[in-house]
Amino acid sequence: MALSTGSNKIKTAVFISGTGSNLKYLIKFSKLQKSPISIKLIVSNNPKSKGLQFGKIFKIKKKIFDFKKNNLVEKKILLELTKNKIELICLAGFMKILSKNFIKKFKGKILNIHPSLLPKFKGLNTHERAIKGKEKYSGCTVHFVNSKLDSGKIILQERVRINKYDTPRNLAKKVLAKEHKLYPKAILKIFSL
Ligand code: GRF
C-alpha cells in the first residue's frame, strides 16, 4: 500500500475504553505529513473514558456505544463507520471483544496494540503474569486483529527489560511509553509496503 497525503489519507477510527494515551499519540502522529492516516472518529464503550477529552481538544468526532445491548451495538458502530467512510480501525486500549462477523467486515483493516510480547501473555494482566513468570523481557506488540483474541499477524514488537524490582505498575508505565512510539511505527510499516 502506498503512502497517501493530505485529503487522501486513510480515514481512521480509534476505539478506546480508558485513558487514551495511545489515542493521543496516534492523533499527534496523524498530523505529521509522513502519516498515512487521518483520524476521523473516536469510538468508546465507556462514557467515562478519559481519552474522550482528546476528541474535544483535537476536534475529532466521538461516539459512545452501549455494549450492554450487544447484538445491536455492532450494527450501530458499523453504520457510524460507513457514515464517516472509515477505512481503518485502530484498537487502543479497547476492552470489548468484537464479533467474528464485525471483524470479517473489516478484514485486514483492524489493528490492535497489546502490552506483551505476543504470542506470550494474551488477554489481561500481562505485566503481572510476565513478572510472576520470571520473564527477562516484556514489551508490546502491534498486530492485525483476527477472530482469535490477540492472535492476528504481528506487525511490530518492542522489548522492555524486566528488572528485579519491577512491579506490574511500573512495568506497565515503561511498556506504555514504548507503545506510544510503536503504534505509529507499525502503521508506517504496513502502509509503506
Ligand atoms: C495499553 O497498555 C494497551 O496496550 C492496553 O491498554 C492500555 C491502554 O492505555 N490494551 P491507553 O488507554 O492508550 O492509555
Short mmCIF file of N, CA and C in Angstrom, two decimals, residues 29 59 121 139 160-161:
data_model
loop_
_atom_site.label_atom_id
_atom_site.label_comp_id
_atom_site.label_asym_id
_atom_site.label_seq_id
_atom_site.Cartn_x
_atom_site.Cartn_y
_atom_site.Cartn_z
N PHE A 29 0.65 11.81 15.76
CA PHE A 29 1.30 11.22 14.59
C PHE A 29 0.52 11.54 13.32
N LYS A 59 -10.66 18.33 18.13
CA LYS A 59 -11.83 18.48 17.25
C LYS A 59 -12.06 17.25 16.36
N PHE A 121 1.44 -14.19 26.77
CA PHE A 121 0.54 -13.38 27.59
C PHE A 121 -0.55 -12.65 26.82
N GLY A 139 7.09 -6.30 26.94
CA GLY A 139 7.10 -5.41 25.81
C GLY A 139 5.72 -5.21 25.25
N VAL A 160 11.03 -4.70 26.41
CA VAL A 160 11.37 -3.88 27.58
C VAL A 160 11.96 -4.84 28.61
N ARG A 161 13.13 -4.50 29.14
CA ARG A 161 13.80 -5.36 30.13
C ARG A 161 13.01 -5.34 31.44
#
